[in-house]
mmCIF file of C-alpha atoms in Angstrom:
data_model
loop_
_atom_site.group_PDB
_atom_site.id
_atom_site.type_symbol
_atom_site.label_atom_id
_atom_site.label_comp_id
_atom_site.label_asym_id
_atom_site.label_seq_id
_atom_site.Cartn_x
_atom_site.Cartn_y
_atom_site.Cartn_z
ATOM 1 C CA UNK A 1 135.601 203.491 115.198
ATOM 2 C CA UNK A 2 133.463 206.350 115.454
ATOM 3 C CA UNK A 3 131.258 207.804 117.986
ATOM 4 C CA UNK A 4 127.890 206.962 115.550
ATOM 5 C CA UNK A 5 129.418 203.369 114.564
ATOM 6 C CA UNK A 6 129.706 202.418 117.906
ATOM 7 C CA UNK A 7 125.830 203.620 118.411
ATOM 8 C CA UNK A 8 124.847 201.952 115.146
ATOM 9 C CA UNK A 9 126.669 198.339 116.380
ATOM 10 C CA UNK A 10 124.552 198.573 119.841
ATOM 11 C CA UNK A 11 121.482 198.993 118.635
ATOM 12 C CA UNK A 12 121.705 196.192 115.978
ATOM 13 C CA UNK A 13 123.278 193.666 119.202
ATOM 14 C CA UNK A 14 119.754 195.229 120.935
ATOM 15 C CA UNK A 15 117.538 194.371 118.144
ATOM 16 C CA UNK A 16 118.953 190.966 117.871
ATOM 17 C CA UNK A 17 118.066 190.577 121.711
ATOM 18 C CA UNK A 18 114.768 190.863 121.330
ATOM 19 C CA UNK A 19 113.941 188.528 118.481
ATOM 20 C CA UNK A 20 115.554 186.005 120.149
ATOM 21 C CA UNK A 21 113.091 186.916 123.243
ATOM 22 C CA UNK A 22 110.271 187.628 120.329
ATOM 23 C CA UNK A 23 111.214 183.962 119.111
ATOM 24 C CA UNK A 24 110.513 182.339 122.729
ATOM 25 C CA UNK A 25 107.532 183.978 123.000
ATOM 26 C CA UNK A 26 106.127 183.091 119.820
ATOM 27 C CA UNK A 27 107.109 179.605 120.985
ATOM 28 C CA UNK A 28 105.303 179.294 124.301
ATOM 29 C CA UNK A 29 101.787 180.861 122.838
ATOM 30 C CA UNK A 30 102.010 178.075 120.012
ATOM 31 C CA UNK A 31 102.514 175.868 122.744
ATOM 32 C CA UNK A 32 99.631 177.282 124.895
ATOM 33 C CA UNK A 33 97.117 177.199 122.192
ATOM 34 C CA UNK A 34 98.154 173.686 121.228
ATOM 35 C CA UNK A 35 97.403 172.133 124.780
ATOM 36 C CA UNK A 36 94.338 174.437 124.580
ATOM 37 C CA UNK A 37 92.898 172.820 121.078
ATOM 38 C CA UNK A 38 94.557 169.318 122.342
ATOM 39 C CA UNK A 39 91.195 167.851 123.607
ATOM 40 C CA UNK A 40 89.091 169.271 121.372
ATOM 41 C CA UNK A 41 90.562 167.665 118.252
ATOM 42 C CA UNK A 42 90.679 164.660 120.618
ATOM 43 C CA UNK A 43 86.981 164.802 121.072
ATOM 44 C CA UNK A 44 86.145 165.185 117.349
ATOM 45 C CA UNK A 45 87.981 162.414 116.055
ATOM 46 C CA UNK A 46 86.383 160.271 119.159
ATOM 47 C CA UNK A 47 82.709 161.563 118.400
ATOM 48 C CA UNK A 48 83.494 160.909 114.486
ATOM 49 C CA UNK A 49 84.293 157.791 114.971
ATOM 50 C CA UNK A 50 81.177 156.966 117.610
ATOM 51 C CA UNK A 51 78.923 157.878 114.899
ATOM 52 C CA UNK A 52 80.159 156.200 112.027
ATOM 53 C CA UNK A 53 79.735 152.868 114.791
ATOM 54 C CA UNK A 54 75.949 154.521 115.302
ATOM 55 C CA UNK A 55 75.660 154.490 111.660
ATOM 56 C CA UNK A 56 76.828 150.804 111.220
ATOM 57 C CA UNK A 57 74.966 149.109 114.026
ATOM 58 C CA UNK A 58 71.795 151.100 112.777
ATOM 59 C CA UNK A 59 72.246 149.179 109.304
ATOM 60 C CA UNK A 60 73.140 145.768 111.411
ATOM 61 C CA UNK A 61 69.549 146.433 112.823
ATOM 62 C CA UNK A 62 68.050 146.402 109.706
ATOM 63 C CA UNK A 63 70.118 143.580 108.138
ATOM 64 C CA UNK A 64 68.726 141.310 111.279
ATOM 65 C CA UNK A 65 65.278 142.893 110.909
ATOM 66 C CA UNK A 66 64.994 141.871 107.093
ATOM 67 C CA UNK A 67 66.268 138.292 107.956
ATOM 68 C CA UNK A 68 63.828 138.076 109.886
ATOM 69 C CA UNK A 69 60.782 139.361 107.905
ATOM 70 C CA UNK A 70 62.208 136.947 104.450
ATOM 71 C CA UNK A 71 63.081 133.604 107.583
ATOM 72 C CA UNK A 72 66.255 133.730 106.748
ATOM 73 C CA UNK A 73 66.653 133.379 110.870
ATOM 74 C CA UNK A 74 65.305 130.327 111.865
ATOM 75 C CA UNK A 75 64.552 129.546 115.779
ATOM 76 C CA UNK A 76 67.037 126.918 116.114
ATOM 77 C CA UNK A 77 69.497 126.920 118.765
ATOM 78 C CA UNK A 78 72.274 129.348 118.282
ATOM 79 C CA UNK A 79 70.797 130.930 115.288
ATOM 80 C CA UNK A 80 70.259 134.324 116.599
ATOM 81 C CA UNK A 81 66.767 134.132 116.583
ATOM 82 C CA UNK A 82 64.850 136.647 118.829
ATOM 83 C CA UNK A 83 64.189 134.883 122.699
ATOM 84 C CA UNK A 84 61.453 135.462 124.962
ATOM 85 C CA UNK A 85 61.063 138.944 126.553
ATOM 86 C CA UNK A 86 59.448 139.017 130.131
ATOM 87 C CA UNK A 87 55.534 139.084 130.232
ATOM 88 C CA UNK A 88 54.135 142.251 128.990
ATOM 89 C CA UNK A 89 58.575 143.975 129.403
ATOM 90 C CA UNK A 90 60.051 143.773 126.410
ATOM 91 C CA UNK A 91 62.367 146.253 127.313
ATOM 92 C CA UNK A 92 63.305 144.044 130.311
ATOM 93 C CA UNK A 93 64.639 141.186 127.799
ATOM 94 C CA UNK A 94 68.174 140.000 130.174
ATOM 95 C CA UNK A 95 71.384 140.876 128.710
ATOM 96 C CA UNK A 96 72.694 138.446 125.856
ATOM 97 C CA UNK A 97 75.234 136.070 125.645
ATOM 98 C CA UNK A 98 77.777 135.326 122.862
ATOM 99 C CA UNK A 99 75.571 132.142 121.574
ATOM 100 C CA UNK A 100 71.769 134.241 121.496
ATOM 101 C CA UNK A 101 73.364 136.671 119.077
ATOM 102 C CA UNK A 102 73.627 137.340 115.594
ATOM 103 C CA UNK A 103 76.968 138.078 113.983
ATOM 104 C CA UNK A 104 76.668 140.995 111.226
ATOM 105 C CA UNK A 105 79.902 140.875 110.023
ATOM 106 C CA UNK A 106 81.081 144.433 108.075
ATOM 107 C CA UNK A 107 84.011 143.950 107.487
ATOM 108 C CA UNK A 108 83.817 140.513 105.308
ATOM 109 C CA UNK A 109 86.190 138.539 107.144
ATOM 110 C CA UNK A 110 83.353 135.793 107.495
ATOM 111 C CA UNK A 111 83.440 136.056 111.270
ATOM 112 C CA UNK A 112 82.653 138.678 114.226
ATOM 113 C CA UNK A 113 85.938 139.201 115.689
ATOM 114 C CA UNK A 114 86.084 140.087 119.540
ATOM 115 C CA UNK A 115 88.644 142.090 118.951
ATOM 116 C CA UNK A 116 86.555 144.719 116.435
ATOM 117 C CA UNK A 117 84.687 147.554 117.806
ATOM 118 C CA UNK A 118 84.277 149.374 114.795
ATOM 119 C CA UNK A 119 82.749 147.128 111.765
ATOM 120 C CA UNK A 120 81.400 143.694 113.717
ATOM 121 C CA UNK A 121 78.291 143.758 115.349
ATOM 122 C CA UNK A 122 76.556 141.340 117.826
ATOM 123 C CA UNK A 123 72.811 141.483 117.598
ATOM 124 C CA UNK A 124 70.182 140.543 120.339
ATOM 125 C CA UNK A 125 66.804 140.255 119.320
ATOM 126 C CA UNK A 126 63.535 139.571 121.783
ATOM 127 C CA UNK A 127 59.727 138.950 120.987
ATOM 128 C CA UNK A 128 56.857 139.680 122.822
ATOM 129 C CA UNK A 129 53.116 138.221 121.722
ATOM 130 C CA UNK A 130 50.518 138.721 124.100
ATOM 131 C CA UNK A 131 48.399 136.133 123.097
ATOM 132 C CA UNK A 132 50.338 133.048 124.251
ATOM 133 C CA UNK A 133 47.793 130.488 122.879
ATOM 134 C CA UNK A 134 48.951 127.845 120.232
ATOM 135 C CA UNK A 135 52.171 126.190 120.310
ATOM 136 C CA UNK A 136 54.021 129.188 118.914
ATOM 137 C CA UNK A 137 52.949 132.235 119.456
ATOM 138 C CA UNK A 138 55.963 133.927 117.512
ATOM 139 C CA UNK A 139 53.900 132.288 114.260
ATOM 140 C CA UNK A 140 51.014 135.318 114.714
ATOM 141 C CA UNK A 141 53.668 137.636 114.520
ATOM 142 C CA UNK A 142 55.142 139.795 117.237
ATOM 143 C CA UNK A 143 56.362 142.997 118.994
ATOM 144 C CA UNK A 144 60.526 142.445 118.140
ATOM 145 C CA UNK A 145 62.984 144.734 120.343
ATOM 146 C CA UNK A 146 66.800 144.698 118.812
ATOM 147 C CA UNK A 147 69.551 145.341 120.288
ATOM 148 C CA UNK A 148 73.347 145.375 118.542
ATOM 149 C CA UNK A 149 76.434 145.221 120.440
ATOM 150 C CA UNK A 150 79.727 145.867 119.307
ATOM 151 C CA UNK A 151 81.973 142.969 118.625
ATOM 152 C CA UNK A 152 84.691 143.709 121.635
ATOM 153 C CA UNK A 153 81.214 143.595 123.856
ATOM 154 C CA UNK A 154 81.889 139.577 124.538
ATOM 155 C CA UNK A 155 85.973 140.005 124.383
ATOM 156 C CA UNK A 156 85.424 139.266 128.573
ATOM 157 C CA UNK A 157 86.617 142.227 129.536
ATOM 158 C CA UNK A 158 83.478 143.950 130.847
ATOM 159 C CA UNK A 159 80.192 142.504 132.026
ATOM 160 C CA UNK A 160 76.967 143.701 129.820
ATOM 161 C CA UNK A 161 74.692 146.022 131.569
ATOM 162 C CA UNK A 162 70.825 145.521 131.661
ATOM 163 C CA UNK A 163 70.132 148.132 129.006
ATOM 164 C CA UNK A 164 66.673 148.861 130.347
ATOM 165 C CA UNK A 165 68.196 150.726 133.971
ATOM 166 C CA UNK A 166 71.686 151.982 131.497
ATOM 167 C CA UNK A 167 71.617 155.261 129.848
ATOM 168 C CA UNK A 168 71.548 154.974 125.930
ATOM 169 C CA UNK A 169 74.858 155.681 124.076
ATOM 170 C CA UNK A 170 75.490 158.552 122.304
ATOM 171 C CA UNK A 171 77.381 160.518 119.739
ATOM 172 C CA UNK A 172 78.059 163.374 121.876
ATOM 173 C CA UNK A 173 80.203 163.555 124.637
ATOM 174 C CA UNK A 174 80.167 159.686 124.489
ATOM 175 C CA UNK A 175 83.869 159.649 123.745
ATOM 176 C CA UNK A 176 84.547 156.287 121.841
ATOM 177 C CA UNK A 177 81.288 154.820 123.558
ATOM 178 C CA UNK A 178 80.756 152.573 126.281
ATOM 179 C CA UNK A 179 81.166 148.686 125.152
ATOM 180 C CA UNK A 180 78.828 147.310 128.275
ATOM 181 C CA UNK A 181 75.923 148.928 126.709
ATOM 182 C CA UNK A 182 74.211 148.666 122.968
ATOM 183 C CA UNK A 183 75.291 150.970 120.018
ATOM 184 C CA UNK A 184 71.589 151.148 118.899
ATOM 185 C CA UNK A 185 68.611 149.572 120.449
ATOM 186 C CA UNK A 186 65.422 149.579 118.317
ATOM 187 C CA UNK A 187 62.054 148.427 118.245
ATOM 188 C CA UNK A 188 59.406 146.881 115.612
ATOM 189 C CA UNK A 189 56.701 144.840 114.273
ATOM 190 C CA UNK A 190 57.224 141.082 112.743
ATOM 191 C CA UNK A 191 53.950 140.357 110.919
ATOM 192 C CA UNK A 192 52.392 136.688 111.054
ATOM 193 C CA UNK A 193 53.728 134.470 108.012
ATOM 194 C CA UNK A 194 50.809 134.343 105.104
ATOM 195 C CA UNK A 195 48.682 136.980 106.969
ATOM 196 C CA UNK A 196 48.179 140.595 106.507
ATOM 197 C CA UNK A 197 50.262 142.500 109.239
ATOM 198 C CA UNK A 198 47.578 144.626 110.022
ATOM 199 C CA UNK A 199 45.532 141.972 110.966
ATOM 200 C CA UNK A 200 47.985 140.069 112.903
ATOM 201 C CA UNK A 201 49.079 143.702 114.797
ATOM 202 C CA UNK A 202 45.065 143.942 115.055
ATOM 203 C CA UNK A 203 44.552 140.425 116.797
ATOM 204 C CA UNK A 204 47.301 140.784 119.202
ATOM 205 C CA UNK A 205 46.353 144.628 120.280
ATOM 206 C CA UNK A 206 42.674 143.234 121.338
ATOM 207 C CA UNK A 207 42.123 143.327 125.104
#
């Protein structure tokens, strides 16, 4: 073997050295920026699937709102209808329990399972009329705060939270949200039955 084969046969062993060392190296900055993007795709699958929740208990609200507004909700025991709030706190209403909510069920299994977080929804409404007079003063029409709970709220593995000292949830940074506290909490007006809502908002707003 000549002098310049024997050069030529080094350098080829030397260039195979270094792609093998090329080769790790490409390995452990894949790795690297892996563990690096790790959380974030971790946090935007979590915050995707907070809001679609958001977005579900939001149309929960409404459902219970409207049931209300046609009676469809009826104040009989366990029906869901809305109870008492404190005088002149309707944000003070006490946390619910399983039996003073109303199921929305979203995923049309005909029941809110405790063990879904994402599509059944537990909703706690509470009325507040200033004028007390009469035998029911929910029949003049009323202030109506809502609350809606995810399913897995009353699974028994956390105690509910008094909303009112709680922060709120939300989207961001809320990770796959906090089950002792309501997805959405919302507020509204339930006219009188057979009278103009402006008039019964009207009567109840006097000093």
């Amino acid at each position: 073997m000549t002098k310049r084969q024997q050069q030529q046969n080094l350098s080829q062993s030397r260039d195979g050295g270094y792609t093998i060392i090329e080769s790790l190296v490409a390995m452990i900055v894949v790795s690297v920026l892996m563990i690096a993007i790790a959380p974030v795709m971790a946090f935007s699958v979590a915050t995707r699937v907070q809001a679609r929740r958001v977005e579900l208990a939001t149309q929960a609200a409404r459902t219970y709102i409207g049931a209300l507004r046609t009676g469809a909700i009826q104040p009989v025991p366990n029906s869901g209808f809305p109870i008492p709030a404190p005088a002149n706190d309707l944000a003070g209403a006490p946390v619910p329990t399983l039996d003073g909510t109303y199921c929305v069920d979203m995923d049309g299994t005909g029941a809110c399972e405790t063990t879904s977080g994402t599509k059944d929804f537990r909703v706690q409404g509470a009325w507040l009329n200033k004028d007390v007079t009469g035998p029911d003063p929910t029949s003049k029409g009323y202030e109506l705060l809502v609350r809606v709970y995810r399913a897995d709220s009353f699974d028994g593995t956390v105690p509910l939270r008094p909303p009112k000292d709680e922060p709120k949830q939300s989207v961001v940074g809320s990770g796959l949200g906090d089950k002792s506290i309501p997805v959405v909490e919302m507020s509204t007006e339930i006219p009188a039955t057979g009278d103009p809502s402006y008039r019964s908002i009207s009567d109840r707003l006097k000093p």
